Structure formats: structure tokens, C-alpha cells
């Protein structure tokens, strides 16, 4: 564990002792040598329970418990109602069905493609726009708002709108006089999805990058300018390296988003044709083959597999990318 | 099967304590709380005791909610001790919500029943009331042979409201403009000839809602109905396989027909019933000349025309013959909308189903939804000429087969539907699609 994090956990303790000394150490209630540590202890525990209790309870109820329940159902051929018993216990069959299903691996592959393309397409574009928007210029706030608007619109609304516009007989083809199967042609559909995703989430990336840029002290670029660095040199050698932690956090969020992608695909392509169109994702596969097929046991197994896959990806990123130098952005690197 | 479009959900909670007892009682299900008090609204309720029941239906749109409200208030007027709370659930959301309610032990007392494999699953999970002995003798004789769709192991589990035979629903105007006579379409050759003429008139010949998969799958069902003998197609649920060569032949027939590009462009991403761009909407707005669909189509198209009235020039003709097919070439495929009682519902629930099955209500429902009533004495209310033609064709059908996805149940049914979509998308040939379907059992 890094020094910062251990210091952070130690901090409240120190503060707590101080406050108790200063208040409790008065004349009103002369605390005995034995009582004081115990009271402190009790009070600290009470504070932890009161402050963290509700969150932990909610986390247990709505995250941990469903995972355990899903694990339980994943061993049954369960249709969503009726008992689970020896008759419908199927052991690892649901897992076998999923892991030997080429459509599932197709969906995993699509998630991978979306993950990589999101990083490649949105990252550089977002950084570029953020660097420009970080300059003082006219209409800056308006541009910022406009760029952020798609991110605010609900996915379902974006999905329905895009679905209507991009149909074969839809507005886009009519407008361009083309006849492209934007949604139905498997060679095109993934790019359509990527375009929509980029349009929708670019604003979020830009806002994040802008926030990161604004945390960088102006003195640095001013000093560089005084030393004769050009605009692009300043961006490349000063701003970008200092923006690295933000980029990494955005990358993490983007990867998680790509792994979980469901709503846009489901709204635009529906329950059946995402596989045929080549845009199925793991979460879509789970919904289509779980609840919508009336096989909640199988759906649970898919959910567990997706959970593990996502966890592994998240942990790898956390361990190898995010953790390495989140500190050292504005201060000098100490170890690395 | 699927019918309505607009989302209009009225959330009704279990209000009265009696209702709580009847819809939240203990269920020996897996997640059940086990210790919950046994229901007081159980089958033992005497007629004088106050009873509250929950009703879930999928009748969205303008006329649907009204006809249910009227039925309920009429029933409540005749049974002063009964109160029925109505919840409308959008059609495509219905099965999932019902499933969740059943899992949570809050099954509504009265609910829409789709029959087939879905009914079978519910019966196996002890969720549906056996109403065989509770049916009013008069209703029983009037509905006659139509009970078959709601019967399992000689036990009746639901009262059918409407019959939905399937065939082609076409725009008479567009047919006339293209010089096509619907009566001349009797086999695949004449259908293809009609398609060519219609395509030449720059409209889509046949609209297809491939996005929802089941409309595409219905093409396969119809080819199977023609290709497979009665025993094979009616024995599918028992056999649990697609081994008979007729299934491959049906897929081949569909693939051959699809090669002639009869469907609207972009049919794979066309929805079935939502909005003017849907396959039904295209017929309603004269963008496509016809669609293969169940008899709910009359009402669905009626809801999608600019003036929200039934299409005045709508016509019907049955699925054409397929050369060399082993099935009866006049056989029809059909479904039924029905209503079931929860196994925990009070006995007044069966009274309500009898009430729905009787002539008066069947007439009201037939008018409101533009559907063919299951009770033959109510058929006088069928006035739409297209619907009449469908009812006539159904009357001439030597046997009737339920939609294959409904018959096989949600899971296998969905897999079959998805395989047909893959075939039409060109990502699977007939053999591969068959293998994909076979794997679903």
C-alpha cells in the first residue's frame, strides 16, 4: 500500500483523539485513565457504524446479495418462477452452455472491439478538443455546453432517435440519397454503433479532460512560454504529461462503460438481431438469453461470467495502469 | 400473440388488505418467505365475503382499457362483494412482468394467458387454476372446440377471448393499382408473380418486422404448416426435435422465397407494430401492400392509420399452397388470447372468467379489438370484411396449429425465432438454421 493511502486512514484517528482531549478533558466529567480509551473506542466505532453503516448495508443488499443469489440460481434450470429443487438442478450446465456458445464469444469480441475503438477514437479527439477549449476564446462556454449535450440525453431517447434516422428507409439515407444498411449490414453496423457512442460520450471525455487541464497551474505554461516554447510544444511537453492521470481515469471509465454497454444496443437493435448485425454485447447477450428467453438460471450464469470478466479487466487496469502513477502528476515522481 | 403498441401502464398496487392476502400470500417457490400467512382469499371464500382481485391485461390503446373497465364494472355491479383492480401492461413487457410477479409470489388473480409452452410452464410451477369443473355449461358449449388451445392433459386452464388465424392482410387499393387480384394468389408461383407486380409499382410488396423476430419466424411456421404433415407439426412439442425432413424443407422454401427479395428494404431492423415505420405501420400508410400476420393485425393497423380508424380497403387471403407439401394446404395457424386465474385466486375469479366467456362480453371485446370472438354466438359482431374473410378461412381449416414459439415455450421458441432471423439475414443457410434450432431443445 502506498504511503498516501495509509496516511489517509490514519488521519481521522489523530483528529478524533484531539477533539476528545480538548472537549472531554474539561472539568465536567473527569475521565478516568481506563474509561477514556474505551469511550474513544466506542465512540469511534459508533461513528463508523453511523457514517458507513447505511452505505455498507445498501452495498450488501443491492450488490453483494444479488451476486450471491445469481450464483445460486446459476446452478438451476430456473424459469423465473416455481421452486428450485433437485429436479431442476443442473450443476454447471448453464456455464457450459454459455462458454461453449460461439454467440457469447462473439459478444465478448464485440465488447473488446468497442473497448479498443472507444479509447482510440474518443481519447485523442477529446484531448485535442479539450486543449483547444482550455484556451481563452469567444463562445467557449457555449461550445462546452453544446459538446456536453449528447451526454445528458437519455440513452433510450438517443437509441430511438438514431434507430428512426438510420433505418434503410430512414432520414439519413433519404438525405444523402444512399442505400446503406447502417443498422442491418454487419460490416457497417459496428461502425454505426461506434459513431453513436463517440457522439454521445465524447462530451463526457472532454469535460473530464478540461477539468484535468484546469487543475494544471498556469505558471507552468507561462514559464515555458517565457522560455520560448511554442503553443504545441507547451501542450505536448507540459500539458499532456500532467494530464496523464486524468486520461487514465477516463480510460478506466471508458473501459468499464464498454464492458457494460447494453441500453443503446438493446434499444436500437432489439432483442433478436444484434447478433446478426454484429453488435451484440455481453450484457445484451445476458438479457436476450436470460430474462427475455425465460431462462433466469442461465441468465444468472451469464451474469456471473460477465461479472468475473469485468472484474478481471478492471483489476488489471487498476493494477497496471491506474495505480502506477496517479500520484506524481503535479509533484515529482518519487519512486517509479 | 403480440398485439398492441403504445405504452400505457397503470400501476395498481395491492390496496386492500384482502388483496394483499390474496396476491401476496405464501408460495412454496424458491424465493418465498415461507412463513407468510396463508391466504384468506383462497378458494374457500364464501360468496358473502368481500373479495378483491387483481387483473392484468395487455389491452393498451384507446378502446382496450375502456372495454376492460366496462367489463369489470358490469361484473362488480352483479357481484357486490367483488372488487377488481385493473393493471394494464404493455404487450411486449407482459411476460417478463408476469414472470417476476410469479417468482415473487404476487401473481395477479386474473391474467392474460398465451397458452402453449408458456401455459405448460405455469401449470408445472403450480401457478394456474384448473377451471375445468368451474366453467359454466352454456359457455362451455358455446366456445366448443376452441377450448383445445387452453387445455393441457384434459384440464382447462383459461377462457379464450379471441381467435387469431394468420394469413396475408393486404391493401386493396395498392393491389388494384398494381393490377393484382388477391383471389389469384393460391400458390407460391402466383404469390411471387404478385410480388413482382407490386414491386414494379414502387411500393414495398410485403412488409416484415424482422427486428422483433417473431414476425419473421411466422413465415417459417407457415411454410412448416404446408410442408409438414398434421402429425409432425402437432406432435412437435411431444417430439422435441426437428428431425423430420419437412422442417428443413420449410426453411428451404423460406430461403428460396426470400431470395426473390419480396420484403421491404431494411426489414431486419423494422419493428413489427411500433409507429408508422413498423411493418404494420407501412401497410396502414400505404407504404407496403401486405403483411403476413395474425388476426390482431386489423386492430393494430387501425391504430396506425392517420385517422386511427381501420383501413377501409384491408383484405385477407390465407397462406398459399406449397407444392409437394405434406400438410393440408387449407390448414391454418392461429393463436388465441385467453385469461387464466392464479391458483391462489378466490373462486369469484372463475365466475369472472365465465362472465368474460359469455356472449355479451365476447361481443364487446370483438368490437373493441376488431377480433374474432372465441364464443361462436358472438361472431355476429365481426363486421370488418377482412376479418370476416379470416374467420371464414378458419372455419374451413381442417385443423389448426398454434404458433410454434408459443407451443414450444419462451426459451426454445425464442431460439427458433432467432434462427429464422439468421436465415433471412443470410448469416445461416437452411441447414445451419435448422442446427441452431435443434440445439435449443
CSV table of C-alpha atoms in Angstrom, one decimal, chain B residues 14-418:
chain,number,residue,atom,x,y,z
B,14,UNK,CA,-52.5,-4.3,-3.8
B,15,UNK,CA,-54.6,-1.9,-1.9
B,16,UNK,CA,-56.9,-3.6,0.4
B,17,UNK,CA,-55.7,-6.0,3.0
B,18,UNK,CA,-57.7,-8.8,1.4
B,19,UNK,CA,-56.0,-8.1,-1.8
B,20,UNK,CA,-52.7,-8.3,0.0
B,21,UNK,CA,-53.6,-11.6,1.4
B,22,UNK,CA,-54.7,-12.9,-2.0
B,23,UNK,CA,-51.8,-11.6,-4.1
B,24,UNK,CA,-49.0,-11.7,-1.6
B,25,UNK,CA,-49.6,-14.9,0.1
B,26,UNK,CA,-47.1,-17.7,0.7
B,27,UNK,CA,-45.9,-19.6,-2.3
B,28,UNK,CA,-43.7,-22.6,-1.9
B,29,UNK,CA,-41.5,-21.0,-4.5
B,30,UNK,CA,-37.7,-20.8,-4.1
B,31,UNK,CA,-37.7,-17.2,-3.0
B,32,UNK,CA,-40.8,-17.4,-1.0
B,33,UNK,CA,-40.7,-16.1,2.5
B,34,UNK,CA,-42.3,-19.3,3.6
B,35,UNK,CA,-43.7,-18.0,6.8
B,36,UNK,CA,-46.3,-15.7,5.2
B,37,UNK,CA,-49.8,-16.2,6.5
B,38,UNK,CA,-51.9,-18.5,4.4
B,39,UNK,CA,-54.3,-16.6,2.1
B,40,UNK,CA,-57.8,-15.7,3.3
B,41,UNK,CA,-58.8,-15.1,-0.3
B,42,UNK,CA,-58.3,-18.7,-1.1
B,43,UNK,CA,-60.8,-21.0,-2.8
B,44,UNK,CA,-62.8,-21.2,0.3
B,45,UNK,CA,-64.2,-17.7,0.3
B,46,UNK,CA,-67.9,-17.7,0.8
B,47,UNK,CA,-70.0,-15.6,-1.6
B,48,UNK,CA,-70.9,-13.0,1.0
B,49,UNK,CA,-67.3,-12.2,2.0
B,50,UNK,CA,-65.6,-9.1,0.5
B,51,UNK,CA,-63.2,-10.1,-2.2
B,52,UNK,CA,-60.6,-8.0,-4.1
B,53,UNK,CA,-58.9,-9.4,-7.2
B,54,UNK,CA,-56.1,-8.1,-9.4
B,55,UNK,CA,-56.5,-8.2,-13.2
B,56,UNK,CA,-53.6,-7.8,-15.6
B,57,UNK,CA,-54.3,-7.3,-19.3
B,58,UNK,CA,-52.4,-6.0,-22.3
B,59,UNK,CA,-55.2,-4.0,-23.9
B,60,UNK,CA,-53.5,-0.7,-24.5
B,61,UNK,CA,-54.5,2.0,-27.0
B,62,UNK,CA,-57.9,3.8,-26.8
B,63,UNK,CA,-60.5,1.0,-26.8
B,64,UNK,CA,-58.7,-1.7,-24.9
B,65,UNK,CA,-58.7,-0.1,-21.4
B,66,UNK,CA,-62.3,1.1,-21.8
B,67,UNK,CA,-63.7,-2.4,-22.7
B,68,UNK,CA,-62.0,-3.9,-19.7
B,69,UNK,CA,-63.2,-1.2,-17.4
B,70,UNK,CA,-66.7,-1.7,-18.6
B,71,UNK,CA,-66.5,-5.5,-18.1
B,72,UNK,CA,-65.2,-5.1,-14.6
B,73,UNK,CA,-67.8,-2.6,-13.5
B,74,UNK,CA,-70.6,-4.7,-15.0
B,75,UNK,CA,-69.2,-7.7,-13.1
B,76,UNK,CA,-68.9,-5.7,-9.9
B,77,UNK,CA,-72.4,-4.5,-10.2
B,78,UNK,CA,-73.7,-8.1,-10.4
B,79,UNK,CA,-71.4,-9.2,-7.6
B,80,UNK,CA,-71.5,-6.7,-4.8
B,81,UNK,CA,-68.8,-8.4,-2.8
B,82,UNK,CA,-66.2,-8.3,-5.5
B,83,UNK,CA,-63.7,-5.5,-6.3
B,84,UNK,CA,-61.3,-5.9,-9.2
B,85,UNK,CA,-58.3,-3.8,-9.6
B,86,UNK,CA,-57.1,-3.4,-13.2
B,87,UNK,CA,-53.4,-3.2,-14.3
B,88,UNK,CA,-52.6,-2.6,-17.9
B,89,UNK,CA,-49.2,-4.0,-19.0
B,90,UNK,CA,-47.8,-3.2,-22.5
B,91,UNK,CA,-47.8,-6.4,-24.6
B,92,UNK,CA,-44.1,-6.8,-25.1
B,93,UNK,CA,-43.5,-6.3,-21.3
B,94,UNK,CA,-46.2,-8.6,-20.2
B,95,UNK,CA,-44.4,-11.9,-20.0
B,96,UNK,CA,-41.4,-10.6,-18.1
B,97,UNK,CA,-43.6,-8.8,-15.6
B,98,UNK,CA,-45.8,-11.8,-15.0
B,99,UNK,CA,-42.8,-13.9,-14.6
B,100,UNK,CA,-41.4,-11.6,-11.9
B,101,UNK,CA,-44.8,-11.5,-10.2
B,102,UNK,CA,-44.9,-15.3,-10.1
B,103,UNK,CA,-41.4,-15.5,-8.8
B,104,UNK,CA,-42.2,-13.0,-6.0
B,105,UNK,CA,-45.5,-14.8,-5.1
B,106,UNK,CA,-47.6,-11.8,-6.2
B,107,UNK,CA,-49.2,-13.4,-9.2
B,108,UNK,CA,-52.3,-11.4,-10.2
B,109,UNK,CA,-55.6,-13.3,-9.7
B,110,UNK,CA,-56.7,-12.9,-13.3
B,111,UNK,CA,-54.1,-12.6,-16.1
B,112,UNK,CA,-53.6,-12.8,-19.9
B,113,UNK,CA,-52.8,-16.4,-21.0
B,114,UNK,CA,-50.9,-17.1,-24.1
B,115,UNK,CA,-51.2,-20.8,-23.9
B,116,UNK,CA,-48.9,-23.5,-25.3
B,117,UNK,CA,-45.5,-24.0,-23.7
B,118,UNK,CA,-45.9,-20.9,-21.6
B,119,UNK,CA,-49.1,-22.2,-20.0
B,120,UNK,CA,-47.3,-25.5,-19.5
B,121,UNK,CA,-44.5,-23.9,-17.6
B,122,UNK,CA,-47.0,-22.1,-15.4
B,123,UNK,CA,-49.0,-25.2,-14.7
B,124,UNK,CA,-45.8,-27.1,-13.8
B,125,UNK,CA,-44.9,-24.3,-11.4
B,126,UNK,CA,-48.4,-24.5,-9.7
B,127,UNK,CA,-49.4,-21.0,-10.7
B,128,UNK,CA,-52.6,-21.6,-12.7
B,129,UNK,CA,-56.1,-22.6,-11.5
B,130,UNK,CA,-57.6,-25.7,-13.1
B,131,UNK,CA,-61.1,-24.3,-14.1
B,132,UNK,CA,-62.4,-27.5,-15.8
B,133,UNK,CA,-65.2,-28.1,-13.3
B,134,UNK,CA,-65.9,-24.4,-12.7
B,135,UNK,CA,-66.9,-23.5,-16.3
B,136,UNK,CA,-70.5,-22.5,-16.9
B,137,UNK,CA,-72.1,-25.3,-19.0
B,138,UNK,CA,-73.5,-22.8,-21.5
B,139,UNK,CA,-70.2,-21.0,-22.0
B,140,UNK,CA,-68.5,-24.4,-22.3
B,141,UNK,CA,-70.8,-25.5,-25.2
B,142,UNK,CA,-70.7,-22.1,-26.9
B,143,UNK,CA,-66.9,-22.0,-27.0
B,144,UNK,CA,-66.9,-25.6,-28.2
B,145,UNK,CA,-63.7,-26.7,-29.9
B,146,UNK,CA,-61.8,-23.6,-29.1
B,147,UNK,CA,-61.1,-24.8,-25.6
B,148,UNK,CA,-58.4,-27.0,-27.2
B,149,UNK,CA,-55.9,-24.1,-27.1
B,150,UNK,CA,-56.3,-23.7,-23.4
B,151,UNK,CA,-56.3,-27.4,-22.4
B,152,UNK,CA,-53.5,-29.5,-21.0
B,153,UNK,CA,-53.9,-33.1,-20.1
B,154,UNK,CA,-57.7,-32.7,-20.5
B,155,UNK,CA,-57.7,-29.9,-18.0
B,156,UNK,CA,-58.8,-26.4,-19.0
B,157,UNK,CA,-56.8,-23.5,-17.6
B,158,UNK,CA,-58.1,-20.4,-19.4
B,159,UNK,CA,-61.1,-18.9,-21.1
B,160,UNK,CA,-60.3,-17.9,-24.7
B,161,UNK,CA,-61.4,-14.4,-25.7
B,162,UNK,CA,-60.5,-14.2,-29.4
B,163,UNK,CA,-59.2,-16.4,-32.2
B,164,UNK,CA,-56.3,-15.1,-34.3
B,165,UNK,CA,-55.9,-17.0,-37.5
B,166,UNK,CA,-53.0,-15.9,-39.6
B,167,UNK,CA,-52.7,-15.0,-43.2
B,168,UNK,CA,-52.0,-12.1,-45.5
B,169,UNK,CA,-53.5,-8.7,-44.8
B,170,UNK,CA,-53.4,-6.5,-47.8
B,171,UNK,CA,-54.3,-3.1,-49.1
B,172,UNK,CA,-57.0,-3.5,-51.7
B,173,UNK,CA,-56.0,-0.1,-53.2
B,174,UNK,CA,-52.4,-1.0,-53.7
B,175,UNK,CA,-53.3,-4.4,-55.1
B,176,UNK,CA,-55.6,-2.7,-57.6
B,177,UNK,CA,-53.0,-0.1,-58.6
B,178,UNK,CA,-50.5,-2.9,-59.3
B,179,UNK,CA,-53.1,-5.0,-61.1
B,180,UNK,CA,-53.0,-7.8,-58.7
B,181,UNK,CA,-56.1,-9.9,-57.8
B,182,UNK,CA,-55.8,-11.3,-54.3
B,183,UNK,CA,-58.0,-14.2,-55.3
B,184,UNK,CA,-55.5,-15.3,-57.8
B,185,UNK,CA,-52.9,-15.9,-55.2
B,186,UNK,CA,-53.2,-19.6,-54.4
B,187,UNK,CA,-49.7,-20.9,-54.6
B,188,UNK,CA,-46.1,-19.7,-54.3
B,189,UNK,CA,-45.8,-19.0,-58.0
B,190,UNK,CA,-48.8,-16.7,-58.0
B,191,UNK,CA,-47.6,-15.1,-54.8
B,192,UNK,CA,-44.2,-14.4,-56.4
B,193,UNK,CA,-45.9,-13.0,-59.5
B,194,UNK,CA,-47.9,-10.7,-57.3
B,195,UNK,CA,-44.8,-9.6,-55.5
B,196,UNK,CA,-43.1,-8.7,-58.8
B,197,UNK,CA,-46.1,-6.6,-60.0
B,198,UNK,CA,-46.2,-4.8,-56.6
B,199,UNK,CA,-42.5,-4.1,-56.6
B,200,UNK,CA,-42.8,-2.6,-60.0
B,201,UNK,CA,-45.3,-0.1,-58.6
B,202,UNK,CA,-42.5,1.3,-56.4
B,203,UNK,CA,-44.1,0.3,-53.1
B,204,UNK,CA,-42.8,-2.5,-50.8
B,205,UNK,CA,-44.6,-5.7,-51.7
B,206,UNK,CA,-44.5,-7.4,-48.3
B,207,UNK,CA,-43.6,-5.7,-45.0
B,208,UNK,CA,-41.8,-7.7,-42.4
B,209,UNK,CA,-40.9,-6.7,-38.8
B,210,UNK,CA,-37.7,-8.6,-38.5
B,211,UNK,CA,-36.4,-6.7,-35.5
B,212,UNK,CA,-38.9,-8.4,-33.3
B,213,UNK,CA,-38.0,-11.8,-34.8
B,214,UNK,CA,-41.4,-13.4,-34.3
B,215,UNK,CA,-42.9,-11.9,-37.5
B,216,UNK,CA,-40.1,-13.3,-39.5
B,217,UNK,CA,-40.4,-16.7,-37.7
B,218,UNK,CA,-44.1,-16.8,-38.6
B,219,UNK,CA,-43.0,-17.2,-42.2
B,220,UNK,CA,-41.2,-20.3,-41.3
B,221,UNK,CA,-44.2,-21.6,-39.2
B,222,UNK,CA,-46.5,-21.1,-42.3
B,223,UNK,CA,-44.1,-22.9,-44.6
B,224,UNK,CA,-43.8,-25.7,-42.0
B,225,UNK,CA,-47.6,-25.9,-41.8
B,226,UNK,CA,-47.7,-26.6,-45.5
B,227,UNK,CA,-44.6,-28.8,-45.7
B,228,UNK,CA,-45.1,-31.0,-42.6
B,229,UNK,CA,-47.9,-33.5,-42.1
B,230,UNK,CA,-50.5,-32.8,-39.4
B,231,UNK,CA,-49.0,-35.4,-37.1
B,232,UNK,CA,-45.5,-34.0,-37.4
B,233,UNK,CA,-46.4,-30.4,-36.7
B,234,UNK,CA,-48.9,-31.1,-34.0
B,235,UNK,CA,-46.5,-33.6,-32.4
B,236,UNK,CA,-43.6,-31.2,-32.3
B,237,UNK,CA,-44.0,-30.4,-28.6
B,238,UNK,CA,-44.0,-34.1,-27.7
B,239,UNK,CA,-41.2,-35.0,-30.1
B,240,UNK,CA,-39.0,-32.1,-29.0
B,241,UNK,CA,-36.9,-32.3,-32.2
B,242,UNK,CA,-36.9,-31.1,-35.8
B,243,UNK,CA,-35.7,-34.4,-37.2
B,244,UNK,CA,-38.5,-34.8,-39.8
B,245,UNK,CA,-37.1,-33.6,-43.2
B,246,UNK,CA,-40.2,-31.4,-43.6
B,247,UNK,CA,-38.7,-28.8,-41.3
B,248,UNK,CA,-35.6,-28.4,-43.4
B,249,UNK,CA,-37.9,-28.3,-46.5
B,250,UNK,CA,-39.8,-25.4,-44.8
B,251,UNK,CA,-36.6,-23.5,-44.1
B,252,UNK,CA,-35.5,-24.1,-47.7
B,253,UNK,CA,-38.9,-22.9,-49.1
B,254,UNK,CA,-38.5,-19.7,-47.0
B,255,UNK,CA,-34.9,-19.2,-48.1
B,256,UNK,CA,-35.9,-19.7,-51.8
B,257,UNK,CA,-38.8,-17.2,-51.4
B,258,UNK,CA,-36.6,-14.7,-49.6
B,259,UNK,CA,-34.1,-14.8,-52.5
B,260,UNK,CA,-36.7,-13.1,-54.6
B,261,UNK,CA,-36.4,-10.1,-52.2
B,262,UNK,CA,-40.1,-9.8,-51.5
B,263,UNK,CA,-39.7,-7.9,-48.2
B,264,UNK,CA,-39.4,-4.2,-47.6
B,265,UNK,CA,-35.8,-3.0,-47.7
B,266,UNK,CA,-34.3,-2.9,-44.2
B,267,UNK,CA,-36.8,-5.5,-42.9
B,268,UNK,CA,-34.3,-6.8,-40.5
B,269,UNK,CA,-34.4,-3.6,-38.5
B,270,UNK,CA,-38.0,-2.9,-39.0
B,271,UNK,CA,-40.2,-3.2,-35.8
B,272,UNK,CA,-43.5,-5.1,-36.0
B,273,UNK,CA,-46.0,-2.7,-34.5
B,274,UNK,CA,-44.5,0.5,-33.2
B,275,UNK,CA,-45.1,3.6,-35.3
B,276,UNK,CA,-45.6,4.3,-38.9
B,277,UNK,CA,-42.3,2.9,-39.9
B,278,UNK,CA,-43.1,-0.5,-38.5
B,279,UNK,CA,-44.3,-3.3,-40.7
B,280,UNK,CA,-47.9,-2.9,-39.7
B,281,UNK,CA,-47.5,0.9,-40.0
B,282,UNK,CA,-46.2,0.5,-43.5
B,283,UNK,CA,-49.4,-1.3,-44.6
B,284,UNK,CA,-51.5,1.3,-42.6
B,285,UNK,CA,-49.9,4.1,-44.5
B,286,UNK,CA,-49.8,2.5,-48.0
B,287,UNK,CA,-46.0,2.0,-48.0
B,288,UNK,CA,-46.3,-1.7,-48.2
B,289,UNK,CA,-49.0,-3.8,-49.9
B,290,UNK,CA,-49.3,-6.7,-47.5
B,291,UNK,CA,-48.1,-8.4,-44.4
B,292,UNK,CA,-48.3,-12.0,-43.0
B,293,UNK,CA,-49.8,-11.7,-39.6
B,294,UNK,CA,-52.4,-13.0,-37.1
B,295,UNK,CA,-55.9,-11.5,-36.9
B,296,UNK,CA,-54.9,-8.9,-34.4
B,297,UNK,CA,-53.5,-7.1,-37.4
B,298,UNK,CA,-56.8,-5.5,-38.2
B,299,UNK,CA,-56.8,-3.6,-34.9
B,300,UNK,CA,-53.1,-2.9,-35.0
B,301,UNK,CA,-53.2,-1.4,-38.4
B,302,UNK,CA,-56.3,0.5,-37.3
B,303,UNK,CA,-54.3,2.1,-34.6
B,304,UNK,CA,-51.5,3.2,-37.0
B,305,UNK,CA,-53.6,4.8,-39.8
B,306,UNK,CA,-53.5,8.6,-39.8
B,307,UNK,CA,-57.2,8.8,-38.7
B,308,UNK,CA,-56.8,5.9,-36.2
B,309,UNK,CA,-59.6,4.1,-38.0
B,310,UNK,CA,-59.5,0.6,-39.5
B,311,UNK,CA,-58.0,0.6,-43.1
B,312,UNK,CA,-61.1,0.7,-45.3
B,313,UNK,CA,-59.5,-1.3,-48.1
B,314,UNK,CA,-58.0,-4.0,-46.0
B,315,UNK,CA,-58.4,-7.5,-47.3
B,316,UNK,CA,-57.3,-11.0,-46.3
B,317,UNK,CA,-56.2,-14.2,-48.0
B,318,UNK,CA,-54.8,-17.3,-46.4
B,319,UNK,CA,-51.2,-18.5,-46.8
B,320,UNK,CA,-50.9,-20.1,-50.3
B,321,UNK,CA,-50.3,-23.7,-51.1
B,322,UNK,CA,-46.8,-25.1,-51.3
B,323,UNK,CA,-46.1,-27.7,-54.0
B,324,UNK,CA,-45.2,-31.1,-52.6
B,325,UNK,CA,-46.0,-30.2,-49.0
B,326,UNK,CA,-47.3,-33.0,-46.8
B,327,UNK,CA,-49.6,-30.8,-44.7
B,328,UNK,CA,-53.2,-30.0,-45.5
B,329,UNK,CA,-53.0,-27.0,-47.8
B,330,UNK,CA,-56.0,-25.4,-46.2
B,331,UNK,CA,-54.8,-25.7,-42.6
B,332,UNK,CA,-54.5,-22.6,-40.6
B,333,UNK,CA,-52.2,-21.4,-37.9
B,334,UNK,CA,-53.8,-19.5,-35.2
B,335,UNK,CA,-53.5,-18.3,-31.6
B,336,UNK,CA,-55.9,-17.2,-29.0
B,337,UNK,CA,-55.9,-14.5,-26.4
B,338,UNK,CA,-57.2,-16.0,-23.2
B,339,UNK,CA,-57.5,-15.3,-19.5
B,340,UNK,CA,-56.4,-17.5,-16.6
B,341,UNK,CA,-56.9,-17.5,-12.8
B,342,UNK,CA,-54.0,-17.7,-10.4
B,343,UNK,CA,-54.1,-20.9,-8.4
B,344,UNK,CA,-54.5,-18.8,-5.3
B,345,UNK,CA,-57.3,-16.7,-6.6
B,346,UNK,CA,-60.7,-16.8,-4.9
B,347,UNK,CA,-63.5,-18.7,-6.6
B,348,UNK,CA,-65.0,-15.5,-7.8
B,349,UNK,CA,-62.2,-15.5,-10.3
B,350,UNK,CA,-63.7,-18.4,-12.2
B,351,UNK,CA,-67.0,-16.6,-12.1
B,352,UNK,CA,-65.3,-13.6,-13.8
B,353,UNK,CA,-63.8,-15.9,-16.5
B,354,UNK,CA,-67.3,-17.3,-17.1
B,355,UNK,CA,-68.5,-13.8,-17.4
B,356,UNK,CA,-65.8,-13.0,-20.0
B,357,UNK,CA,-66.6,-16.1,-21.9
B,358,UNK,CA,-70.3,-15.4,-22.3
B,359,UNK,CA,-71.8,-13.8,-25.4
B,360,UNK,CA,-72.2,-10.2,-24.2
B,361,UNK,CA,-68.6,-9.7,-23.2
B,362,UNK,CA,-67.2,-11.6,-26.2
B,363,UNK,CA,-69.2,-9.3,-28.4
B,364,UNK,CA,-67.8,-6.2,-26.7
B,365,UNK,CA,-64.3,-7.4,-26.9
B,366,UNK,CA,-64.7,-8.4,-30.5
B,367,UNK,CA,-65.9,-4.9,-31.4
B,368,UNK,CA,-63.2,-3.1,-29.3
B,369,UNK,CA,-60.2,-5.1,-30.6
B,370,UNK,CA,-61.6,-5.9,-34.1
B,371,UNK,CA,-61.1,-9.6,-33.3
B,372,UNK,CA,-62.8,-12.9,-34.0
B,373,UNK,CA,-64.5,-14.0,-30.7
B,374,UNK,CA,-63.9,-17.4,-29.3
B,375,UNK,CA,-67.5,-17.8,-28.5
B,376,UNK,CA,-69.3,-18.6,-31.7
B,377,UNK,CA,-72.5,-16.9,-30.7
B,378,UNK,CA,-70.7,-13.6,-30.6
B,379,UNK,CA,-69.4,-13.8,-34.2
B,380,UNK,CA,-72.2,-11.5,-35.4
B,381,UNK,CA,-70.2,-8.6,-34.2
B,382,UNK,CA,-67.4,-9.3,-36.7
B,383,UNK,CA,-68.2,-6.7,-39.4
B,384,UNK,CA,-64.8,-5.9,-40.9
B,385,UNK,CA,-64.7,-7.7,-44.3
B,386,UNK,CA,-61.1,-8.7,-43.9
B,387,UNK,CA,-61.7,-10.1,-40.5
B,388,UNK,CA,-64.8,-12.0,-41.8
B,389,UNK,CA,-62.7,-13.5,-44.6
B,390,UNK,CA,-60.2,-14.7,-42.0
B,391,UNK,CA,-62.9,-16.1,-39.9
B,392,UNK,CA,-64.3,-18.0,-42.9
B,393,UNK,CA,-60.9,-19.4,-43.8
B,394,UNK,CA,-60.5,-20.5,-40.2
B,395,UNK,CA,-63.9,-22.2,-40.3
B,396,UNK,CA,-62.8,-24.2,-43.4
B,397,UNK,CA,-59.4,-25.2,-41.8
B,398,UNK,CA,-59.3,-28.9,-41.3
B,399,UNK,CA,-57.0,-28.5,-38.3
B,400,UNK,CA,-55.4,-25.5,-36.5
B,401,UNK,CA,-51.9,-25.3,-35.2
B,402,UNK,CA,-50.7,-22.9,-32.5
B,403,UNK,CA,-47.7,-20.6,-33.2
B,404,UNK,CA,-44.6,-22.7,-32.9
B,405,UNK,CA,-42.8,-20.4,-30.4
B,406,UNK,CA,-45.9,-20.3,-28.1
B,407,UNK,CA,-46.2,-24.0,-28.4
B,408,UNK,CA,-42.6,-24.7,-27.5
B,409,UNK,CA,-42.4,-22.2,-24.7
B,410,UNK,CA,-40.4,-19.0,-24.4
B,411,UNK,CA,-36.9,-20.4,-24.3
B,412,UNK,CA,-37.0,-22.8,-27.3
B,413,UNK,CA,-39.4,-20.5,-29.1
B,414,UNK,CA,-37.0,-17.6,-28.9
B,415,UNK,CA,-34.2,-19.7,-30.2
B,416,UNK,CA,-36.3,-20.9,-33.1
B,417,UNK,CA,-37.2,-17.3,-34.0
B,418,UNK,CA,-33.6,-16.1,-33.8
